[in-house]
mmCIF file of C-alpha atoms in Angstrom:
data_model
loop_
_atom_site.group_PDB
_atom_site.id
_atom_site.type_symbol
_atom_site.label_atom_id
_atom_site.label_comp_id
_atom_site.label_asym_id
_atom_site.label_seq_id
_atom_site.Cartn_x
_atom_site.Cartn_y
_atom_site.Cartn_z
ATOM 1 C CA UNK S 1 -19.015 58.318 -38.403
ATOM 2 C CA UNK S 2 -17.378 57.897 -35.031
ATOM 3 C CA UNK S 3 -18.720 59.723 -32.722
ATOM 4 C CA UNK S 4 -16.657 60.514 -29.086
ATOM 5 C CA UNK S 5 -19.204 61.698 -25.872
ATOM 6 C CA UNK S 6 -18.405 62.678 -22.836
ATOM 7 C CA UNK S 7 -21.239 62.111 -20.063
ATOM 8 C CA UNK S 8 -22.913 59.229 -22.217
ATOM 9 C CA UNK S 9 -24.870 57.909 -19.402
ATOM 10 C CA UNK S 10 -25.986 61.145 -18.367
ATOM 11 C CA UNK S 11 -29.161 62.504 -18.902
ATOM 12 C CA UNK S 12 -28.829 64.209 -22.319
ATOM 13 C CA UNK S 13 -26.118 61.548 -23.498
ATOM 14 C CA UNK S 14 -27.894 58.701 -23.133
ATOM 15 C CA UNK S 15 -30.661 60.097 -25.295
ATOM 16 C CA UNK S 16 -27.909 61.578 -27.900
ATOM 17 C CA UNK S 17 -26.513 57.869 -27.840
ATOM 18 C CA UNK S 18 -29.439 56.091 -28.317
ATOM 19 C CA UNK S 19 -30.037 58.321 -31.587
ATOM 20 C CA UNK S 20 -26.564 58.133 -32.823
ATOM 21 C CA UNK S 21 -26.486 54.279 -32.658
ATOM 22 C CA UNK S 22 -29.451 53.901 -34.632
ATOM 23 C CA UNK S 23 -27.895 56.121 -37.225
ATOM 24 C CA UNK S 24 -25.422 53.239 -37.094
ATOM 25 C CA UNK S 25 -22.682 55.624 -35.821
ATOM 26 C CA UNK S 26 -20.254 54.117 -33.865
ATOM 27 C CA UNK S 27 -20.525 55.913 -30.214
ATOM 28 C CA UNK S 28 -17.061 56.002 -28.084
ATOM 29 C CA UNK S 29 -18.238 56.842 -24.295
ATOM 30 C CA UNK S 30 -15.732 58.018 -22.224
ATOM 31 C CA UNK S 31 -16.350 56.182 -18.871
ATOM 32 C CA UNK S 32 -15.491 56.099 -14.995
ATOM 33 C CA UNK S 33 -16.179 52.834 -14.737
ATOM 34 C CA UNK S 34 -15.364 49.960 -16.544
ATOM 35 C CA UNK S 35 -18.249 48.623 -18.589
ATOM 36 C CA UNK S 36 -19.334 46.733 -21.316
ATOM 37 C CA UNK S 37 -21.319 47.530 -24.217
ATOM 38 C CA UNK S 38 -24.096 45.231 -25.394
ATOM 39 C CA UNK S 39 -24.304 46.929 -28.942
ATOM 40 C CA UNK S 40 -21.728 46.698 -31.583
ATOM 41 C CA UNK S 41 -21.600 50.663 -32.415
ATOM 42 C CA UNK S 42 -21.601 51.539 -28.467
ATOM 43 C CA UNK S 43 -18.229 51.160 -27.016
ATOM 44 C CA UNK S 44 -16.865 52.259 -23.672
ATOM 45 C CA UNK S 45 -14.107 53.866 -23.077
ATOM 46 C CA UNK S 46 -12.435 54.064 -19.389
ATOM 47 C CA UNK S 47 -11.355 57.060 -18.057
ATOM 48 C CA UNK S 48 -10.469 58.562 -14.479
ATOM 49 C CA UNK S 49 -11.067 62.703 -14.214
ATOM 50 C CA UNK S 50 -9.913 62.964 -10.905
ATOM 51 C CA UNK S 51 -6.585 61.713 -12.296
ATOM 52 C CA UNK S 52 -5.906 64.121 -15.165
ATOM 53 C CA UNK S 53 -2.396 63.500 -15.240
ATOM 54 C CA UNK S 54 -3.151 59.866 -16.228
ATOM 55 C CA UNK S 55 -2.781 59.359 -20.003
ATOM 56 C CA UNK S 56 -3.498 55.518 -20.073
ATOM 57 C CA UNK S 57 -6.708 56.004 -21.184
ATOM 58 C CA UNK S 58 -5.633 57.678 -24.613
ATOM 59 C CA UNK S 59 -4.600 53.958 -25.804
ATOM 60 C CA UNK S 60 -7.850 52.604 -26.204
ATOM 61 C CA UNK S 61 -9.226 56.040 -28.328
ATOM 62 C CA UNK S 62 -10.191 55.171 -31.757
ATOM 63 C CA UNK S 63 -7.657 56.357 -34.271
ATOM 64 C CA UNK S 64 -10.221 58.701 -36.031
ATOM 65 C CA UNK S 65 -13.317 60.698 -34.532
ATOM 66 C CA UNK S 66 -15.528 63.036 -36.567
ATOM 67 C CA UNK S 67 -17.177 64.717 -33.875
ATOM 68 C CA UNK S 68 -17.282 65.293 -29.989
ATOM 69 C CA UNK S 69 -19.972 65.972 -27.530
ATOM 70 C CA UNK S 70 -18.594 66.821 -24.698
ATOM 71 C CA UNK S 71 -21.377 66.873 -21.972
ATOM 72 C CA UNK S 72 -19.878 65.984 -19.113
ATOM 73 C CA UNK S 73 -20.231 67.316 -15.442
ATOM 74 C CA UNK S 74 -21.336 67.492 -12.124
ATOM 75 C CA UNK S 75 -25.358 67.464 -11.517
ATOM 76 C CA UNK S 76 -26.304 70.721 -10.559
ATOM 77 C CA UNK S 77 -29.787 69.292 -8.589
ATOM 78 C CA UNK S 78 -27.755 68.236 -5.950
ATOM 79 C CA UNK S 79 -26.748 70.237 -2.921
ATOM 80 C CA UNK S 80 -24.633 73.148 -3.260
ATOM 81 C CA UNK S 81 -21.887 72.763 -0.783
ATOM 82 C CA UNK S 82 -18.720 74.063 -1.449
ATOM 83 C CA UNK S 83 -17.340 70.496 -1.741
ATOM 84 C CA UNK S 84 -20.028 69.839 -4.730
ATOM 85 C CA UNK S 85 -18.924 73.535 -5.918
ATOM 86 C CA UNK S 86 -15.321 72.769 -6.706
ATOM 87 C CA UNK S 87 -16.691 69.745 -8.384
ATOM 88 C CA UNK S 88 -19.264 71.051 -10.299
ATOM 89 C CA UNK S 89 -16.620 73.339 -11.827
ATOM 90 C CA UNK S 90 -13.878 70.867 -12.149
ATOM 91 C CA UNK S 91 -15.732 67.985 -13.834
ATOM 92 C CA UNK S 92 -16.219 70.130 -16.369
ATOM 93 C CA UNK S 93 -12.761 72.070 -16.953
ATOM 94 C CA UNK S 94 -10.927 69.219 -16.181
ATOM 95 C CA UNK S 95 -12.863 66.801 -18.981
ATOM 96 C CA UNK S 96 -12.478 69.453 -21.678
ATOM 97 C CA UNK S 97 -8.487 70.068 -20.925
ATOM 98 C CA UNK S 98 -8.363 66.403 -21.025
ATOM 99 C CA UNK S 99 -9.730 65.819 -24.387
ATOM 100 C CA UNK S 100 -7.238 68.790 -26.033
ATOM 101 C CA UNK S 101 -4.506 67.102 -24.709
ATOM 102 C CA UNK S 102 -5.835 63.446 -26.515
ATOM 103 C CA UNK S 103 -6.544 65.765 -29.712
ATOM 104 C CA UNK S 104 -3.354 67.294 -29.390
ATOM 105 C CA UNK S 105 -0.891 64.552 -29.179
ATOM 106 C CA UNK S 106 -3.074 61.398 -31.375
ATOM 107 C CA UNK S 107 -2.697 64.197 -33.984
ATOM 108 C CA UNK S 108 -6.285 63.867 -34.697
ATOM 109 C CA UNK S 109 -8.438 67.142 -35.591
ATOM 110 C CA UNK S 110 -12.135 66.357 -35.395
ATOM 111 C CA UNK S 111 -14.283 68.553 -37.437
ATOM 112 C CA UNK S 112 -16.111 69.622 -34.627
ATOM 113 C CA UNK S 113 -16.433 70.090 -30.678
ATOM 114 C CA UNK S 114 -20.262 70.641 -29.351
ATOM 115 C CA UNK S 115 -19.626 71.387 -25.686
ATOM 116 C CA UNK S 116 -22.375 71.856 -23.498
ATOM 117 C CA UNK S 117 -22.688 74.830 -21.989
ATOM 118 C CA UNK S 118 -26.040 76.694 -20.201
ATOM 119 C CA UNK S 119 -28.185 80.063 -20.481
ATOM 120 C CA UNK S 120 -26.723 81.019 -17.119
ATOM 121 C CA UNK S 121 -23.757 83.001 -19.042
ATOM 122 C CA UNK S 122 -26.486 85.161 -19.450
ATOM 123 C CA UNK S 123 -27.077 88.001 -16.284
ATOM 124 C CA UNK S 124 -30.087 87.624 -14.303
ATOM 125 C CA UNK S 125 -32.629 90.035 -15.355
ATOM 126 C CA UNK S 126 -36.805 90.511 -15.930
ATOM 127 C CA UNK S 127 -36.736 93.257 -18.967
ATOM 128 C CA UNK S 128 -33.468 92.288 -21.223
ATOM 129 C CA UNK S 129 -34.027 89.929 -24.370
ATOM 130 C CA UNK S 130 -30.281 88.231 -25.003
ATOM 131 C CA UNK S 131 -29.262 86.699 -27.958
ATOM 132 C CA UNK S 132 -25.818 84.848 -28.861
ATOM 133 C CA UNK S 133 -24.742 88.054 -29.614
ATOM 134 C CA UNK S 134 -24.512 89.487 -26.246
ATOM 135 C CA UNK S 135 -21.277 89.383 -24.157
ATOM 136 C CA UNK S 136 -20.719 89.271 -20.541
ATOM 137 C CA UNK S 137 -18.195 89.018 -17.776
ATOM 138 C CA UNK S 138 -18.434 86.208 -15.102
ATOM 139 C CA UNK S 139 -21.082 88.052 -12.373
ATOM 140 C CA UNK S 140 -22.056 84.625 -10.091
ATOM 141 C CA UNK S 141 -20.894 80.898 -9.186
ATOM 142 C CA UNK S 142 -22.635 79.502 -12.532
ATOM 143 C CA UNK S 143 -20.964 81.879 -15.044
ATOM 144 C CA UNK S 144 -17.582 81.689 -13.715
ATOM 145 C CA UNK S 145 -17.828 78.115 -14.350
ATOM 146 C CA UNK S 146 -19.391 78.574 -17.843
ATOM 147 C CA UNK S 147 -16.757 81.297 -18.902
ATOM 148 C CA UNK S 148 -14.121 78.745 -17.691
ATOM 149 C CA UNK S 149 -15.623 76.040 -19.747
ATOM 150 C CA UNK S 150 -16.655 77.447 -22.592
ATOM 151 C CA UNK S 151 -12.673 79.211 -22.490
ATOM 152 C CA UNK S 152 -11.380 75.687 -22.226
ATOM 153 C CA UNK S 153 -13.529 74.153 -25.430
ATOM 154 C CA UNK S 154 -12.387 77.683 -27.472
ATOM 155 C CA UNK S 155 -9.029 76.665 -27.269
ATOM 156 C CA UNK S 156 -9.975 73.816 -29.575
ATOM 157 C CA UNK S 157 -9.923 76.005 -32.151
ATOM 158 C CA UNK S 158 -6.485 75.918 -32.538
ATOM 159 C CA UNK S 159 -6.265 73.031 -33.305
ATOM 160 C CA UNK S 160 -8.109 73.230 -36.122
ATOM 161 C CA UNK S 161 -11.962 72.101 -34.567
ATOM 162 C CA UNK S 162 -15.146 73.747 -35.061
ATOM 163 C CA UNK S 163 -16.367 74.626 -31.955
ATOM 164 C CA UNK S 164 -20.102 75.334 -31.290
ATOM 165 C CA UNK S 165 -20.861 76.198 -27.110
ATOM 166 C CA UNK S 166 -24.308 75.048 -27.076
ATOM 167 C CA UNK S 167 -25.696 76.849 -24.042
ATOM 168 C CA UNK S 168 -28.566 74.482 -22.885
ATOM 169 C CA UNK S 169 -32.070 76.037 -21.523
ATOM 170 C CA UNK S 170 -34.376 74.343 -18.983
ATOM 171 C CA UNK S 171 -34.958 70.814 -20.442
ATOM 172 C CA UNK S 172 -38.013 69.559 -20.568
ATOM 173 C CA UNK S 173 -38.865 65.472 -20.416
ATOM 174 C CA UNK S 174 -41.342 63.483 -18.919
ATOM 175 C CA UNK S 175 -39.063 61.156 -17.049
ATOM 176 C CA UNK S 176 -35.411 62.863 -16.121
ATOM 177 C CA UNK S 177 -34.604 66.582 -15.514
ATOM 178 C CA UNK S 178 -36.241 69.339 -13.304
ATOM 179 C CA UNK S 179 -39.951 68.255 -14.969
ATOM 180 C CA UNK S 180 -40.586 65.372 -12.630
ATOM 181 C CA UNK S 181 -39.876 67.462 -9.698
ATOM 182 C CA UNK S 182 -41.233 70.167 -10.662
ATOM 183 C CA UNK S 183 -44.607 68.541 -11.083
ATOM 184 C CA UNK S 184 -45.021 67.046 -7.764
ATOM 185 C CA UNK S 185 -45.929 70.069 -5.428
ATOM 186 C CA UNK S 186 -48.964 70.430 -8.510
ATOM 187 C CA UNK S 187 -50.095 66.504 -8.400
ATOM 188 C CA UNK S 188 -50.460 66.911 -4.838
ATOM 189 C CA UNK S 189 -53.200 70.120 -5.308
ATOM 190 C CA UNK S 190 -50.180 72.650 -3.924
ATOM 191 C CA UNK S 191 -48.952 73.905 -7.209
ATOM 192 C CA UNK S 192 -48.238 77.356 -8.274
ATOM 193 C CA UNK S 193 -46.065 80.228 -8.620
ATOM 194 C CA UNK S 194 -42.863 80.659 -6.977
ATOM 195 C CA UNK S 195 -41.739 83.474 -5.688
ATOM 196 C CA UNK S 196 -42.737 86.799 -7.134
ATOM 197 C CA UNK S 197 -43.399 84.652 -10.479
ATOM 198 C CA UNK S 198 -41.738 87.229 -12.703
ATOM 199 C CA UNK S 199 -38.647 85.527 -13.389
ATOM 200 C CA UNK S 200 -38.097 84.396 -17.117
ATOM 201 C CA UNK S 201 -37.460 80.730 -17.638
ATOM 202 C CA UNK S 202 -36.249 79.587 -20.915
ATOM 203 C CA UNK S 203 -37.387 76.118 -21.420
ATOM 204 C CA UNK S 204 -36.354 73.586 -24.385
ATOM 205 C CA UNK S 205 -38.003 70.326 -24.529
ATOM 206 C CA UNK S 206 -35.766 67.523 -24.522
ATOM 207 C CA UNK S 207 -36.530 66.530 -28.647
ATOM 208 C CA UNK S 208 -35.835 70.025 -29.701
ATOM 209 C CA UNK S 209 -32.621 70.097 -28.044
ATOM 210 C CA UNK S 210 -31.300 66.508 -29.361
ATOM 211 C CA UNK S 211 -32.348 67.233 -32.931
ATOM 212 C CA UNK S 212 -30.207 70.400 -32.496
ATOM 213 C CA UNK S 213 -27.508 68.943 -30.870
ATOM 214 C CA UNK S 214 -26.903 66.640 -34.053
ATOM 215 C CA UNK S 215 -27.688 69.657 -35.905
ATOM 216 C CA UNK S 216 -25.430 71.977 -35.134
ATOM 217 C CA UNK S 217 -22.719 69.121 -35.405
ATOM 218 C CA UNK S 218 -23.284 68.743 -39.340
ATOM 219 C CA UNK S 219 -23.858 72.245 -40.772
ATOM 220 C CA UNK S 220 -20.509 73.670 -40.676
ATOM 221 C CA UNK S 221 -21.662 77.242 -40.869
ATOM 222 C CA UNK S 222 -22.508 77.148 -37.179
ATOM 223 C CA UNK S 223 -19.941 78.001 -34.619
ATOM 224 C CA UNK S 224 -19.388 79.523 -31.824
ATOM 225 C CA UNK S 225 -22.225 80.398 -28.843
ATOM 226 C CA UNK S 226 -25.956 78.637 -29.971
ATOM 227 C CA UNK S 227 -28.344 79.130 -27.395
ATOM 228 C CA UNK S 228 -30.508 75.675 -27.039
ATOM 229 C CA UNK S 229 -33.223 77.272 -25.956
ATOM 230 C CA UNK S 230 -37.391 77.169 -27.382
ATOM 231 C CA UNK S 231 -38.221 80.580 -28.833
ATOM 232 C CA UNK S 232 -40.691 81.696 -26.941
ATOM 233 C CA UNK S 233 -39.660 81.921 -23.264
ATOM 234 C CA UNK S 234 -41.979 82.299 -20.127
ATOM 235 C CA UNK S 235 -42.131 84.159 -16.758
ATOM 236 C CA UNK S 236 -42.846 81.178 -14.191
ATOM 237 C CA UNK S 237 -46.131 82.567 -13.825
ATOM 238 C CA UNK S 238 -47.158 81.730 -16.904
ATOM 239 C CA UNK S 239 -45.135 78.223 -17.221
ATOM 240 C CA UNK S 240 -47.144 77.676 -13.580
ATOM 241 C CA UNK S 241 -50.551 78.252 -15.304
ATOM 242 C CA UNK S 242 -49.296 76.126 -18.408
ATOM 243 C CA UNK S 243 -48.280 73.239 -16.050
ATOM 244 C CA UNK S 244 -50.822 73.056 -13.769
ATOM 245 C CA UNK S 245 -53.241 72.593 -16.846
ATOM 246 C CA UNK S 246 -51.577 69.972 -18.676
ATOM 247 C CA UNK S 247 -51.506 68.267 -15.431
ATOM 248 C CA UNK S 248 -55.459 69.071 -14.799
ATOM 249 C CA UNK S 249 -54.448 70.504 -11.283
ATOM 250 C CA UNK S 250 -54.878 73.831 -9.356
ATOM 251 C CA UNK S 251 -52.481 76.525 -9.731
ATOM 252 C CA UNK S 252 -53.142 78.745 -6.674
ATOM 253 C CA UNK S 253 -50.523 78.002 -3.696
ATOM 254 C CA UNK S 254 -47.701 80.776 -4.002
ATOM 255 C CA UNK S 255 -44.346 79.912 -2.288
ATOM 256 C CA UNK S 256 -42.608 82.879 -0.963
ATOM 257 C CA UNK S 257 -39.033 83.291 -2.127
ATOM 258 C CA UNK S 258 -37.450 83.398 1.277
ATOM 259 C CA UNK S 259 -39.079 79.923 1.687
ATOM 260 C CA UNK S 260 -36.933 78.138 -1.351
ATOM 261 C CA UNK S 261 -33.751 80.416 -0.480
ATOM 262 C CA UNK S 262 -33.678 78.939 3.346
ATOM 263 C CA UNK S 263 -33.888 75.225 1.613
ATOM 264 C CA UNK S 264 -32.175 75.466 -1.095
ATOM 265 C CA UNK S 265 -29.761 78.365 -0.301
ATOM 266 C CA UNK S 266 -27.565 79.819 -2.870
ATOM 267 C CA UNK S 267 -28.782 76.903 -5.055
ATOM 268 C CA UNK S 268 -32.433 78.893 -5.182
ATOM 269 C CA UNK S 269 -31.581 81.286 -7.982
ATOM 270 C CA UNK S 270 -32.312 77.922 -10.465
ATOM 271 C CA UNK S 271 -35.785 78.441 -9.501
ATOM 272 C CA UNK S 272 -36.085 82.082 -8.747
ATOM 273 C CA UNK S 273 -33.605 83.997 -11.321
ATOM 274 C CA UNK S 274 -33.732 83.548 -14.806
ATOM 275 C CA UNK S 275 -33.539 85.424 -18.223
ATOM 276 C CA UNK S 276 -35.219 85.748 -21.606
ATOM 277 C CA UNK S 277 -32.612 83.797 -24.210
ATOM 278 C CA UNK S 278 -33.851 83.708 -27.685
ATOM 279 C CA UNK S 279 -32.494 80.617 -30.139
ATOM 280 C CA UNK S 280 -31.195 83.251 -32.919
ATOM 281 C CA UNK S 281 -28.408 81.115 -34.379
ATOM 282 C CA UNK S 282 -30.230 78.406 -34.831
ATOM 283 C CA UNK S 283 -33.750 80.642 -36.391
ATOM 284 C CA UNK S 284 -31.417 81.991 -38.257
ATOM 285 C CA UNK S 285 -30.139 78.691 -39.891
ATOM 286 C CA UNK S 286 -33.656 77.735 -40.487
ATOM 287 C CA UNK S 287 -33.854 75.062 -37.467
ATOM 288 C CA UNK S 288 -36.813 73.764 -37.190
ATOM 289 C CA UNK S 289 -38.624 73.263 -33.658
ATOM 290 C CA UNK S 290 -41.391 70.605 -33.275
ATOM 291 C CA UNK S 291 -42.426 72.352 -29.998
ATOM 292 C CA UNK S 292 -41.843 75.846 -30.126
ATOM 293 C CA UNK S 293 -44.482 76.485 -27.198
ATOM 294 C CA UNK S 294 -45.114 75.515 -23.820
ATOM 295 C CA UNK S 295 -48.142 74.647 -24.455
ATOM 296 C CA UNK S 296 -47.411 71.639 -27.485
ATOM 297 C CA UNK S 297 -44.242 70.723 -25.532
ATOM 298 C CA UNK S 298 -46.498 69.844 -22.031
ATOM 299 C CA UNK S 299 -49.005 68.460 -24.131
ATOM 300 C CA UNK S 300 -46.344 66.174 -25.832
ATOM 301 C CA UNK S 301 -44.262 64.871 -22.835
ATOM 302 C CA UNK S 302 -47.416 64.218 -20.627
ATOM 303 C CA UNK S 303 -49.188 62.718 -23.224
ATOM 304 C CA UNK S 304 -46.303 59.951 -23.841
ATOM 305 C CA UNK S 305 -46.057 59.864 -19.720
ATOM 306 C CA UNK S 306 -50.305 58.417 -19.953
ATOM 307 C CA UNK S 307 -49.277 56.519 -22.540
ATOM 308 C CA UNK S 308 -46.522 54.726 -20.891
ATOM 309 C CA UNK S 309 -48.533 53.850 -17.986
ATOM 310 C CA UNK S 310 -51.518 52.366 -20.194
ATOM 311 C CA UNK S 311 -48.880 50.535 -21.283
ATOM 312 C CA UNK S 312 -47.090 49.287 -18.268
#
């Protein structure tokens, strides 16, 4: 298969790449820079986003794709000024009008478009339980840029492409990801909850969502919103408790709320909103999660961390 990805060296790309290749898929990565590939099914594709007028790229596209993850964006850890605002929401808009364009005049019609998208569609709240099947309106900064994505990669469908909006939870991995950070205030003995510890974070660990990433890309049935997201969501109370114990530290220090919104700023509701998402397309189509609770999934990526180090 040929496989196209946006945001290859990201994160999540990187990890979707390294799978595909050893599938012996060939991987097209769209690119800001040129580079080379030192594997015969990787190849890199240049690309410039800030110039979306710029249709030079399209020449060196493969003449037939099968699928594209589209996964580009802007890093949401960094700060939030409105500089890193506008590009957080054009990196993404911009990429995905970009690609309909290439699928619209190559005349090619891939049979499907996974395009990441996030739980923050969702509205904030401590008591509601939301499902794919729930609808909403833009209501902050994060879900006007989600609506506007996930409006962009719907237009796809006219062209005759699957789309599935796969609306990514809190990933979990040892190395990359909020995890690492997270972890610190706890492996220096100041760990615990933050703010009033009620908020609901949906977590997914990172092998869950990459197994459902290529899954949702093969069974054809699936389209549409697919929340990426473990099935048994926590208030950060409880993922504090979890944490601090796979990590064998104390879980006692609260940090008041007022303290993360004066460093953080509008940036803050990461860490002190969230909602309950449940996974029901993919239960529903009989996905299968290795780590469907905290508990196994901490276990699991600090385990391989100890392992690593015994190694190195």
């Amino acid at each position: 298969m040929n496989i196209l990805i946006t945001g290859g060296s990201g994160f999540v790309g990187s990890r979707l790449t390294d799978i595909l290749r050893q599938e012996q898929d060939h991987v097209y990565i769209l690119s800001r820079s040129d580079r080379n590939s030192d594997h015969p099914f990787v190849h890199y594709i240049k690309y410039d986003p800030d110039r979306p007028e710029d249709d030079s790229w399209m020449e060196d596209m493969p003449l037939k794709v099968d699928a594209i993850y589209n996964l580009a964006g802007a890093s949401l850890q960094e700060k939030w000024s409105d500089e890193h605002k506008e590009e957080i929401f054009d990196s993404r808009v911009t990429v995905t009008r970009m690609l309909r364009r290439w699928v619209e005049q190559a005349d090619i019609t891939p049979k499907v478009l996974v395009n990441a998208s996030a739980i923050g569609y969702y509205p904030v709240s401590k008591s509601v339980r939301y499902t794919e099947a729930d609808q909403f309106a833009p209501h902050d900064f994060l879900s006007r840029v989600i609506v506007a994505w996930e409006g962009e990669a719907e237009k796809f469908e006219d062209l005759g492409v699957r789309v599935v909006r796969a609306r990514f939870g809190l990933i979990l991995d040892a190395e990359e990801g909020a995890l690492p950070k997270m972890s610190i205030p706890y492996r220096l003995g100041a760990g615990g909850p933050l703010g009033s510890g009620e908020q609901w974070y949906s977590w997914i660990h990172i092998d869950d969502l990459l197994n459902a990433l290529l899954y949702v890309a093969v069974h054809s049935e699936i389209s549409g919103p697919v929340n990426l997201t473990a099935p048994m969501p926590l208030r950060q109370k409880q993922f504090s408790k979890y944490l601090s114990s796979a990590l064998g530290r104390p879980d006692f220090i609260k940090t008041p709320a007022f303290v993360i919104e004066k460093l953080l700023g509008e940036q803050s509701l990461l860490i002190l909103k969230g909602q309950y998402v449940l996974p029901e397309v993919l239960m529903e189509n009989d996905f299968k999660f290795l780590f469907p609770t905290l508990e196994i999934a901490l276990e699991d990526i600090f385990d391989l961390e100890d392992k690593k180090k015994t190694v190195g």
